[in-house]
Short mmCIF file of C-alpha atoms in Angstrom, two decimals:
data_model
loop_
_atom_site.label_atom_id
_atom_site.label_comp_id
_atom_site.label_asym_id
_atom_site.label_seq_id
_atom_site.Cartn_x
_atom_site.Cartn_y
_atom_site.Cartn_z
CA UNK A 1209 115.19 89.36 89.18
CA UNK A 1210 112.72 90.98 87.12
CA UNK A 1211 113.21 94.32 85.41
CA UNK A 1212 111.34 96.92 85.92
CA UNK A 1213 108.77 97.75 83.53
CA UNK A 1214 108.18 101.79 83.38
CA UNK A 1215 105.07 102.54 84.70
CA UNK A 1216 103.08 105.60 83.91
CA UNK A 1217 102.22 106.36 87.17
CA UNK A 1218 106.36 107.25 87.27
CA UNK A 1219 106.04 110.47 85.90
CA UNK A 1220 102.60 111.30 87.85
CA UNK A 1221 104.74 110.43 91.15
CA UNK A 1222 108.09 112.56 89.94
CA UNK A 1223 105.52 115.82 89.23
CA UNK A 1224 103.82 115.55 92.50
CA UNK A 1225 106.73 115.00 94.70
CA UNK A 1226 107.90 118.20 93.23
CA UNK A 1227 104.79 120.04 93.83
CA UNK A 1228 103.67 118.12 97.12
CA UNK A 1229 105.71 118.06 101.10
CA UNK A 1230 104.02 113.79 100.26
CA UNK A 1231 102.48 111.82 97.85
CA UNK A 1232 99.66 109.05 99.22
CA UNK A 1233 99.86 106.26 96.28
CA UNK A 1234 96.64 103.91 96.63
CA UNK A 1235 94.91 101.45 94.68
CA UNK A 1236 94.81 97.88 94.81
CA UNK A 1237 96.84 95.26 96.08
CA UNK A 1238 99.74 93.37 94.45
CA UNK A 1239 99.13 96.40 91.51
CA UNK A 1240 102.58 97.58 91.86
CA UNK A 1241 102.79 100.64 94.26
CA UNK A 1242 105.62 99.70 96.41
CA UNK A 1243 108.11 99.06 93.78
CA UNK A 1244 107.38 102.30 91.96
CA UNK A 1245 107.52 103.94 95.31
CA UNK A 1246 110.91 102.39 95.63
CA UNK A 1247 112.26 103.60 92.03
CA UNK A 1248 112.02 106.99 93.65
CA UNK A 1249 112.31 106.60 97.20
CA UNK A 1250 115.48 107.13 98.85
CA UNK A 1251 114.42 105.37 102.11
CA UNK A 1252 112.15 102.48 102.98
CA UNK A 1253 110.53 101.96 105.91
CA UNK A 1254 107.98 98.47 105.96
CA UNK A 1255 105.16 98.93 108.20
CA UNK A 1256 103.72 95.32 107.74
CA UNK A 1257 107.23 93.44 108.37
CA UNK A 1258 106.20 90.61 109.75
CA UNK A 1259 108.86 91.23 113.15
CA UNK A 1260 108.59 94.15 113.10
CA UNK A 1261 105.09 95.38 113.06
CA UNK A 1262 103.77 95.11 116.86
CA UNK A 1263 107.02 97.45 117.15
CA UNK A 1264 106.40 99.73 114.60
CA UNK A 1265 102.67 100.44 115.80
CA UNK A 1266 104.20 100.94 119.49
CA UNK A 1267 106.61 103.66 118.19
CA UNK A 1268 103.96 105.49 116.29
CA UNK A 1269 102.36 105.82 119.16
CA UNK A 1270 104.97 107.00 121.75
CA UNK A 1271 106.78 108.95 118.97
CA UNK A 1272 106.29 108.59 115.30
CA UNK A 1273 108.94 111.11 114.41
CA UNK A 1274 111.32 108.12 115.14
CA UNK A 1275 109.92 106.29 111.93
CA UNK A 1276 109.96 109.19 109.74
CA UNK A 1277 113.83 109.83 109.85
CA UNK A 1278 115.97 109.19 106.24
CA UNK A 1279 116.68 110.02 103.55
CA UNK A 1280 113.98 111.94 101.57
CA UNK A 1281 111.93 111.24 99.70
CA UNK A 1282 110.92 108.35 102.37
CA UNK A 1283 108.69 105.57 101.65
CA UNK A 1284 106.31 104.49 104.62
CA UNK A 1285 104.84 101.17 102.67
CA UNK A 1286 101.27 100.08 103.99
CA UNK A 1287 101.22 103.00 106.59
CA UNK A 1288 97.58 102.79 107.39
CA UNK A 1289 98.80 100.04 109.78
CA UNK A 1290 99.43 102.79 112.29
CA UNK A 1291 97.03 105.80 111.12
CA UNK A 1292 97.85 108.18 113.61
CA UNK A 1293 101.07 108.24 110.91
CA UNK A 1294 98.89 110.48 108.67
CA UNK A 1295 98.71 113.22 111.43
CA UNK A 1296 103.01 112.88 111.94
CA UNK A 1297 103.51 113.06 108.64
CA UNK A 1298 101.38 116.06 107.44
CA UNK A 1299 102.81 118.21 110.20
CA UNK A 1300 106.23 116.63 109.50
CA UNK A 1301 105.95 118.29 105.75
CA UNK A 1302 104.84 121.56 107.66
CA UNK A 1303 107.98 121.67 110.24
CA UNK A 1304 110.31 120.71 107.25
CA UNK A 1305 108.83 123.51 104.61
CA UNK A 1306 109.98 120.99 101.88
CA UNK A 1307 108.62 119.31 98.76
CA UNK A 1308 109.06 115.79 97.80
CA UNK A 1309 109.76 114.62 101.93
CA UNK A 1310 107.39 111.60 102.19
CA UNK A 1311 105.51 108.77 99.75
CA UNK A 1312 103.20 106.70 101.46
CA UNK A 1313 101.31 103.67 100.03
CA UNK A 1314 98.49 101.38 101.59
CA UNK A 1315 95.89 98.86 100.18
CA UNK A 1316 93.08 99.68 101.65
CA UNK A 1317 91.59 103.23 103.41
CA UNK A 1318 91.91 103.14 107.34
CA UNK A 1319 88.86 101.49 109.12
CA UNK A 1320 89.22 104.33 111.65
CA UNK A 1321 90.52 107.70 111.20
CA UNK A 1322 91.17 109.85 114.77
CA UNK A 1323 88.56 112.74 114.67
CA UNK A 1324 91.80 114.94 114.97
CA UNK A 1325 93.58 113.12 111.56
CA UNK A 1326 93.78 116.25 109.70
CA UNK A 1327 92.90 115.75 105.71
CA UNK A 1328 96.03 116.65 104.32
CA UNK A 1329 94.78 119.42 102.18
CA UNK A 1330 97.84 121.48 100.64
CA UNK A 1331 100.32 119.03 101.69
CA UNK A 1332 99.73 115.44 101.28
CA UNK A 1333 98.69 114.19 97.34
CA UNK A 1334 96.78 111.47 95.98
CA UNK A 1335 97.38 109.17 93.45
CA UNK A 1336 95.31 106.32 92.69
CA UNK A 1337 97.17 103.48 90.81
CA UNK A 1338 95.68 100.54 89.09
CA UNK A 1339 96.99 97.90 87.88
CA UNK A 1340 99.01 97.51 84.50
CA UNK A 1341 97.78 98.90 81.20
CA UNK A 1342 98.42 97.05 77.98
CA UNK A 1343 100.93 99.52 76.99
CA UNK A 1344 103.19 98.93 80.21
CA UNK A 1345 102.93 95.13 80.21
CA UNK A 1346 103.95 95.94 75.84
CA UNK A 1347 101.61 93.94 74.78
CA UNK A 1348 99.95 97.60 73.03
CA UNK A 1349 102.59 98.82 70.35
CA UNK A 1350 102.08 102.69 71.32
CA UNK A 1351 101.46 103.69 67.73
CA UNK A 1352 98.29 105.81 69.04
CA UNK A 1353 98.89 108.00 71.49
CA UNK A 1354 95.63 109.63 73.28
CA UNK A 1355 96.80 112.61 73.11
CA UNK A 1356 97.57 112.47 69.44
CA UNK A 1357 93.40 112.11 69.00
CA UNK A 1358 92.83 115.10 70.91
CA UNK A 1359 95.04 117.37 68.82
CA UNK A 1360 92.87 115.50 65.37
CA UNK A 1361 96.27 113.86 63.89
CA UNK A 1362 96.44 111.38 61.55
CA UNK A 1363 96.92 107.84 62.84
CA UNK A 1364 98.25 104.93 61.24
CA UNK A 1365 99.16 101.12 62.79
CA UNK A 1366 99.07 97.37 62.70
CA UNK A 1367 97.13 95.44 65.80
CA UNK A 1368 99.35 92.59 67.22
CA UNK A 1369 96.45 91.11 68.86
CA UNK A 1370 94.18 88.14 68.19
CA UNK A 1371 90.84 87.86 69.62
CA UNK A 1372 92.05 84.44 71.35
CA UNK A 1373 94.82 86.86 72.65
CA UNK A 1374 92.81 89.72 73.67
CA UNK A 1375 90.64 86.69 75.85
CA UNK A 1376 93.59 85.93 77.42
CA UNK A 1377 94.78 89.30 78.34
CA UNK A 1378 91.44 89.47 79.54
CA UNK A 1379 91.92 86.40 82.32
CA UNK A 1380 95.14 87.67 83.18
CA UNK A 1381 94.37 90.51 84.22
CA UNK A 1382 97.73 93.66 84.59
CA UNK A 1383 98.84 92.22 87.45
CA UNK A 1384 102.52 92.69 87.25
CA UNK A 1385 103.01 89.26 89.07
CA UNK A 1386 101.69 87.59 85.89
CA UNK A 1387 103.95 89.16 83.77
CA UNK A 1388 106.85 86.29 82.42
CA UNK A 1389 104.77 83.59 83.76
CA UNK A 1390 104.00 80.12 81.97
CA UNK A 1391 99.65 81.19 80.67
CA UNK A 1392 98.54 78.40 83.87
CA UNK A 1393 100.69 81.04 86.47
CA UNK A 1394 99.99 83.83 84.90
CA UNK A 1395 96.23 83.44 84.90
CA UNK A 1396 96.15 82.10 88.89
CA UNK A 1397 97.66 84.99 90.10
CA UNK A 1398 93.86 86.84 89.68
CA UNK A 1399 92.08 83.74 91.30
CA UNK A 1400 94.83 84.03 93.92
CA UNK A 1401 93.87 87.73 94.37
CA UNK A 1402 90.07 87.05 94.39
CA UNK A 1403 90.39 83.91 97.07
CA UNK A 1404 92.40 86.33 99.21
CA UNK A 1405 89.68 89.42 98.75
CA UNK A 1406 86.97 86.60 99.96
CA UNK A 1407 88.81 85.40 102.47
CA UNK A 1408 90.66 88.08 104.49
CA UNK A 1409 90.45 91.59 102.50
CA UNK A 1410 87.08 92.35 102.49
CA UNK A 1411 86.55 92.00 106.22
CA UNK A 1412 89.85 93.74 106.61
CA UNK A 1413 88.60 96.69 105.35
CA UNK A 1414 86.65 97.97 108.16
CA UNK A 1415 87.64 95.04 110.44
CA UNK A 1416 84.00 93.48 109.83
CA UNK A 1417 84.17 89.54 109.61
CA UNK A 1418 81.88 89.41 106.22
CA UNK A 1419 81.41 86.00 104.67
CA UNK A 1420 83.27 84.66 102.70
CA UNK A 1421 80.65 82.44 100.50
CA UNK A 1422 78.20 85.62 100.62
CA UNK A 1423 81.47 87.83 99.34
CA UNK A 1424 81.44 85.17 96.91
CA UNK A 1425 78.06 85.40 95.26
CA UNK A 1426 78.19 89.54 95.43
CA UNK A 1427 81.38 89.10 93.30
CA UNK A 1428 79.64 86.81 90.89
CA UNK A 1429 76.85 88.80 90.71
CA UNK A 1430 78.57 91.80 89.96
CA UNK A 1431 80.76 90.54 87.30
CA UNK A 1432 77.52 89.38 85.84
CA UNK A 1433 75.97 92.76 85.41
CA UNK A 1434 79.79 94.39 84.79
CA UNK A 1435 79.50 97.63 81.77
CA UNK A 1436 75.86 97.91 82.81
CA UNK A 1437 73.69 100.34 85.32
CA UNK A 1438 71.46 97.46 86.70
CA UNK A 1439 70.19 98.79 89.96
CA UNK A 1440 72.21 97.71 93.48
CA UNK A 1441 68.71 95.80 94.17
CA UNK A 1442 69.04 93.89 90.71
CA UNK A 1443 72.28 92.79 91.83
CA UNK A 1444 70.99 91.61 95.42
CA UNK A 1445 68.26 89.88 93.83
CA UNK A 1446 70.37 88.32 91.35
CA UNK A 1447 73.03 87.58 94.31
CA UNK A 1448 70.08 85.51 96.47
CA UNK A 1449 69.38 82.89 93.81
CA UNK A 1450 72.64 81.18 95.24
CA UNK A 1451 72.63 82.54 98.54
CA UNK A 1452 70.14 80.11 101.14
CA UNK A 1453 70.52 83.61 103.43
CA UNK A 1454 69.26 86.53 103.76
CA UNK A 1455 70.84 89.35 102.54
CA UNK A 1456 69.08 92.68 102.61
CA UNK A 1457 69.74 95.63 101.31
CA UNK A 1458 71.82 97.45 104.30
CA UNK A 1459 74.24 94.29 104.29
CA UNK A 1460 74.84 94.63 100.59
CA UNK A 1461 75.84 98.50 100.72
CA UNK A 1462 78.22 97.52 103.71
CA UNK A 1463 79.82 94.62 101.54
CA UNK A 1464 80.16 96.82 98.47
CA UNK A 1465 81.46 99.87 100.47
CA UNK A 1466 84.24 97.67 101.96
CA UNK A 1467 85.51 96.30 97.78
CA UNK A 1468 85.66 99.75 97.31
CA UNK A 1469 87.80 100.35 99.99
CA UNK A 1470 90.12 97.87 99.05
CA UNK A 1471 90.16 99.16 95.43
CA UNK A 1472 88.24 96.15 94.22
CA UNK A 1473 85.34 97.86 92.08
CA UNK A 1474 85.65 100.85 90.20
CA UNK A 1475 82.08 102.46 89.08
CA UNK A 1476 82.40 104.86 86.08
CA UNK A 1477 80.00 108.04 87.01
CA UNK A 1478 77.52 109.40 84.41
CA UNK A 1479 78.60 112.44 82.26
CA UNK A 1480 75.78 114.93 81.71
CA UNK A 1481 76.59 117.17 78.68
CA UNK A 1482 74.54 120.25 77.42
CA UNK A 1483 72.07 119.32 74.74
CA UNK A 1484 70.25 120.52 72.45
CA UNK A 1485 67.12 118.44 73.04
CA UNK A 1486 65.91 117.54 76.50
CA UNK A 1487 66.98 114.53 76.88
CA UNK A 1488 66.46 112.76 80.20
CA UNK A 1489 70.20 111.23 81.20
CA UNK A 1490 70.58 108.70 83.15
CA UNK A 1491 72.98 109.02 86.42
CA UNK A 1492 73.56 105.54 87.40
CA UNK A 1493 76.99 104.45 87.65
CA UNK A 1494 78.61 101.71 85.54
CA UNK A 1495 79.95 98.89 87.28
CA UNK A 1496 83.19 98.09 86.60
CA UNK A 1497 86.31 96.34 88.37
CA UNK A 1498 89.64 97.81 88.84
CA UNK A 1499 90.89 95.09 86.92
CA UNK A 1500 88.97 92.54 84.56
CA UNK A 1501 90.74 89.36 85.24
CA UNK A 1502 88.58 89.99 88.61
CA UNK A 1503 85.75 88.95 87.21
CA UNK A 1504 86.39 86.34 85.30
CA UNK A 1505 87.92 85.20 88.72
CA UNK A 1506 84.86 85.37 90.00
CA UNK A 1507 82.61 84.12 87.57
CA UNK A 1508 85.38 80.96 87.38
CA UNK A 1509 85.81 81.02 83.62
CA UNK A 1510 88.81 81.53 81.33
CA UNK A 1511 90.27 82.54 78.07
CA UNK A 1512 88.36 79.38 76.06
CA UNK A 1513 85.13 80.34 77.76
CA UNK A 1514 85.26 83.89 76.62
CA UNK A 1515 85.70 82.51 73.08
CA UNK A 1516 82.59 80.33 73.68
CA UNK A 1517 80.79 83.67 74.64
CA UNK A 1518 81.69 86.44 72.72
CA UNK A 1519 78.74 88.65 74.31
CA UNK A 1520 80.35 88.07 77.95
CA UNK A 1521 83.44 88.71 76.42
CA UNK A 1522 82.43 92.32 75.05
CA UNK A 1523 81.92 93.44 78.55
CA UNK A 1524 85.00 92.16 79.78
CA UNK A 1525 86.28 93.73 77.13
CA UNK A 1526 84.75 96.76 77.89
CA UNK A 1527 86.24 96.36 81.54
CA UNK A 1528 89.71 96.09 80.31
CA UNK A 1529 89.11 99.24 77.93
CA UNK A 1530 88.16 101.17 80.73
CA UNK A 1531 91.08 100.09 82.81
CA UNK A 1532 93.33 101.33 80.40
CA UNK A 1533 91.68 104.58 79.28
CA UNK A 1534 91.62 105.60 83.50
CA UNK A 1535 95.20 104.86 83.31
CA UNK A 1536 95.86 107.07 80.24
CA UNK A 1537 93.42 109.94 81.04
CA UNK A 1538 95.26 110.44 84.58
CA UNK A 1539 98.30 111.06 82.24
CA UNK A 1540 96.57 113.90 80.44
CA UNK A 1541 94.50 114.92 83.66
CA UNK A 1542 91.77 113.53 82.85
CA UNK A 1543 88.94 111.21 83.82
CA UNK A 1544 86.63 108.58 82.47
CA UNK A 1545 82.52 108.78 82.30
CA UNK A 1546 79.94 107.02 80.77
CA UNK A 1547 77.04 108.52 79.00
CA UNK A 1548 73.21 106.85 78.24
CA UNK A 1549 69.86 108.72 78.05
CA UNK A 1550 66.26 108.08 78.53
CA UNK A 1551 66.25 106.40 75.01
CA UNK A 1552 69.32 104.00 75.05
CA UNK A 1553 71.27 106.21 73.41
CA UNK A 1554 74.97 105.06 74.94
CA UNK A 1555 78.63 106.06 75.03
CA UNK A 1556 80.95 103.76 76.96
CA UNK A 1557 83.56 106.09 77.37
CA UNK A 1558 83.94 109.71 77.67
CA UNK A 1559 87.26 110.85 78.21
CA UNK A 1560 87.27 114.63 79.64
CA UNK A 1561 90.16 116.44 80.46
CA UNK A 1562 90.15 119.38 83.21
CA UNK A 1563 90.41 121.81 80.72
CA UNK A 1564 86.98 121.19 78.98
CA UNK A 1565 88.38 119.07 76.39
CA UNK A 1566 86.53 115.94 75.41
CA UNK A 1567 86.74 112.74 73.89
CA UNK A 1568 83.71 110.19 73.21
CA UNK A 1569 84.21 106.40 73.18
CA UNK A 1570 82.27 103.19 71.88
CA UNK A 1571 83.53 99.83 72.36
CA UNK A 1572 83.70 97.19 70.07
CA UNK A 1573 85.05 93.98 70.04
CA UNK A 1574 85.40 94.08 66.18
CA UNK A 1575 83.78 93.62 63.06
CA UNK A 1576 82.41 95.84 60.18
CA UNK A 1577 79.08 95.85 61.72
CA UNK A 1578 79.98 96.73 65.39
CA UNK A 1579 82.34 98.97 64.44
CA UNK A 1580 79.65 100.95 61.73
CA UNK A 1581 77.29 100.39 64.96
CA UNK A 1582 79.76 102.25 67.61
CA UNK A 1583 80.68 104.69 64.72
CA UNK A 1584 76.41 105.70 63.65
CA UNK A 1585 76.22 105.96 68.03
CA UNK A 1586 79.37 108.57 68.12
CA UNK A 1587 77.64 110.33 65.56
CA UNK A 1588 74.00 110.66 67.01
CA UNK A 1589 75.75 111.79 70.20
CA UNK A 1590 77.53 114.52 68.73
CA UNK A 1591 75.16 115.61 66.80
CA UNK A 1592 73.02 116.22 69.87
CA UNK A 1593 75.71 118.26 72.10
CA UNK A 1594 74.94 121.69 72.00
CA UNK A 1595 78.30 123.62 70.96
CA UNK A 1596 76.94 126.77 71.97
CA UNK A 1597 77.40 126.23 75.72
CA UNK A 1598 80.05 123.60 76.01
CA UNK A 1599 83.14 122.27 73.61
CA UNK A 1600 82.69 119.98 70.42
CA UNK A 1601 83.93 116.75 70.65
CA UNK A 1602 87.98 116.54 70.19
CA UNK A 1603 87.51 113.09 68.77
CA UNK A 1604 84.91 110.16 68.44
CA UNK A 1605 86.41 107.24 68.62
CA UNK A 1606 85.83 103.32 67.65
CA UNK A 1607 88.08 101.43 70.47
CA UNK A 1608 87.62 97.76 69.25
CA UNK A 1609 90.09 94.44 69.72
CA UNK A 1610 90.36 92.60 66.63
CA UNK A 1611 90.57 95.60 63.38
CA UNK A 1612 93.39 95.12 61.80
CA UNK A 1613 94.66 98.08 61.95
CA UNK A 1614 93.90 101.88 63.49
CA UNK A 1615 92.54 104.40 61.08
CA UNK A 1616 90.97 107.39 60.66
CA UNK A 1617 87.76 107.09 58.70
CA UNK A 1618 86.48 109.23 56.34
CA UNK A 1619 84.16 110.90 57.97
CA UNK A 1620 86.51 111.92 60.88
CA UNK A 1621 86.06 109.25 63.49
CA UNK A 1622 88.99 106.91 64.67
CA UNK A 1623 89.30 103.21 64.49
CA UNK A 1624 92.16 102.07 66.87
CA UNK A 1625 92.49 98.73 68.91
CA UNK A 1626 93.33 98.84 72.03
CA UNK A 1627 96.48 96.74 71.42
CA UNK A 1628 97.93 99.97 69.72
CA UNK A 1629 97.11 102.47 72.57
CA UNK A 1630 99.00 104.33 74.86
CA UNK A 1631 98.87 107.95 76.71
#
């Protein structure tokens, strides 16, 4: 049996069950919410058990109370397979008047919520889990904490990771199913994930039979234009060059709406700072996946093709950057946003933290020049916030793959590789 790797999500669960009557844990399959669920739960109750689930559904019907008894905190795994649960366990947590009763986790958002289903508000949290970051699979040493950037320390530490490794890492994807695998196993359990998305999850979603070859091409198409803002009709466009079919736009928002149901795709939203100039920003979303190894999945290519394209392999690169960062931020209460204005002026990342604090990211896959690049953007940037009405930057930081180590330049910005990251 495999151990269990510590997740950071473990500590986000812990602190909500003690402020919370339940904790909702989502995200996307095979990512590794039931068996964190189960570190803490002292209960366990398996809604999609295979003999067990016309039952289940029966009782939550006729009286759901039934399926709620144990020990607390109880774990209802894939509840959304009898919604009306939602309803029994919010006013469960009421009737009770006690924290830390109830952890529920599902794949995918209900197709069809009672009008009644009350939201939750107050006593039932969210928390979004993705898959694994490079710090919890340890391939990242740790040496550079996130945090540590916001406070300005010093930072010093040796990158374990190739380039041929980071393209690997890449393919693989966090999936925790991959971890202790021989490479071939490791990198089939994404295609695995991405034939069953095609074939079954995406129609699943909203119990809509969607095709699978169309689902196909919208994948491919999307990992295509992944890290950029191309507009949903460049996509469809790009999408009908292998699709015989029609496919207007209406059918496209209906197919995309359903991946993000199922915690598929994972758009970064557009920061909008307070400048000095005014500059026009752009508000598109950045289209990423909740996990990298997606699409490369879907674009059928692997760790030796990446090498044989290193510009594809920035982007994915970019992906798995993001990944990681959304993992950390939620540790600090944060989130992730991507900045680019009128005159292509870009951040990839921006890390900002509820309390105003801020962090701006460029990615690079390496090399003097792409890191002096990132490093001349992070400057421009700054240089154009207005400090007067909002924070200075807390950092500007380089996140790159293949430096050799993480540093703190002399003029004040940070060079650190991903493989040395962690909250």
């Amino acid at each position: 049996m495999n151990k269990y790797l510590q997740r950071i999500a473990d500590t986000i669960l812990q602190d909500r069950l003690e402020a919370k009557g339940a904790v909702l844990i989502e995200g996307p399959k095979w990512c590794g919410k039931t068996t964190t669920a189960k570190q803490q739960a002292k209960s366990h109750l398996s809604m999609d058990r295979p003999n067990m689930t016309g039952q289940y559904q029966t009782m939550a019907e006729i009286s759901p109370e039934q399926l709620l008894e144990g020990d607390t905190p109880r774990l209802i795994d894939e509840w959304q397979i009898a919604p009306n649960l939602w309803n029994a366990v919010r006013y469960e947590v009421d009737r009770r008047n006690k924290l830390g009763q109830f952890i529920l986790t599902g794949s995918a958002v209900p197709a069809e919520l009672d009008p009644s289903t009350h939201t939750g508000i107050g006593r039932i949290s969210r928390l979004y889990m993705r898959t694994m970051s490079l710090y919890e699979s340890t391939e990242s040493t740790g040496e550079v904490s996130l945090a540590s950037l916001f406070k300005g320390e010093e930072v010093s530490a040796k990158n374990n990771l190739s380039l041929e490794e980071t393209a690997f890492l890449i393919c693989r994807g966090g999936w925790p199913a991959s971890l202790g695998l021989s490479d071939k196993a490791a990198l089939f359990q994404a295609v695995d994930y991405f034939d069953s998305v095609v074939s079954n999850d995406i129609s699943r979603a909203d119990s809509v039979k969607r095709d699978k070859e169309k689902a196909k091409n919208l994948l491919r198409s999307f990992a295509r234009h992944i890290g950029t803002q191309s507009p949903l009709e460049t996509i469809r466009k790009d999408m009908l060059a292998n699709t015989p079919d029609t496919f207007d736009s209406t059918t496209l928002y209906s197919y995309l709406d359903a991946l993000k149901k199922i915690f598929v795709i994972e758009e970064a939203p557009a920061w909008n700072p307070n400048l000095r100039s005014k500059t026009a920003v752009r508000t598109t979303n950045t289209h990423y996946f909740t996990d990298p190894s997606i699409a490369t999945a879907s674009l059928g290519i692997g760790p030796k093709d990446l090498i044989g394209d290193l510009n594809t392999m920035g982007f994915l690169f970019e992906n798995m950057c993001v990944r990681d960062l959304r993992i950390y931020a939620d540790c600090l209460d944060g989130n992730i946003y991507h900045y680019r204005d009128k005159n292509g002026l870009e951040c990839d990342a921006v890390v900002h933290l509820r309390n105003g604090s801020y962090g701006l990211v460029e990615i690079k896959l390496g090399g003097d020049s792409l890191i002096e690049e990132g490093a001349n953007n992070l400057s421009v940037l700054s240089s154009k916030i207005d400090t007067q009405k909002m924070k200075k930057p807390s950092f500007l930081l380089v996140l790159c793959a293949t430096a050799p180590f993480a540093y703190k330049r002399n003029d004040g910005i940070y060079v650190v590789p991903l493989g040395c990251l962690k909250p």
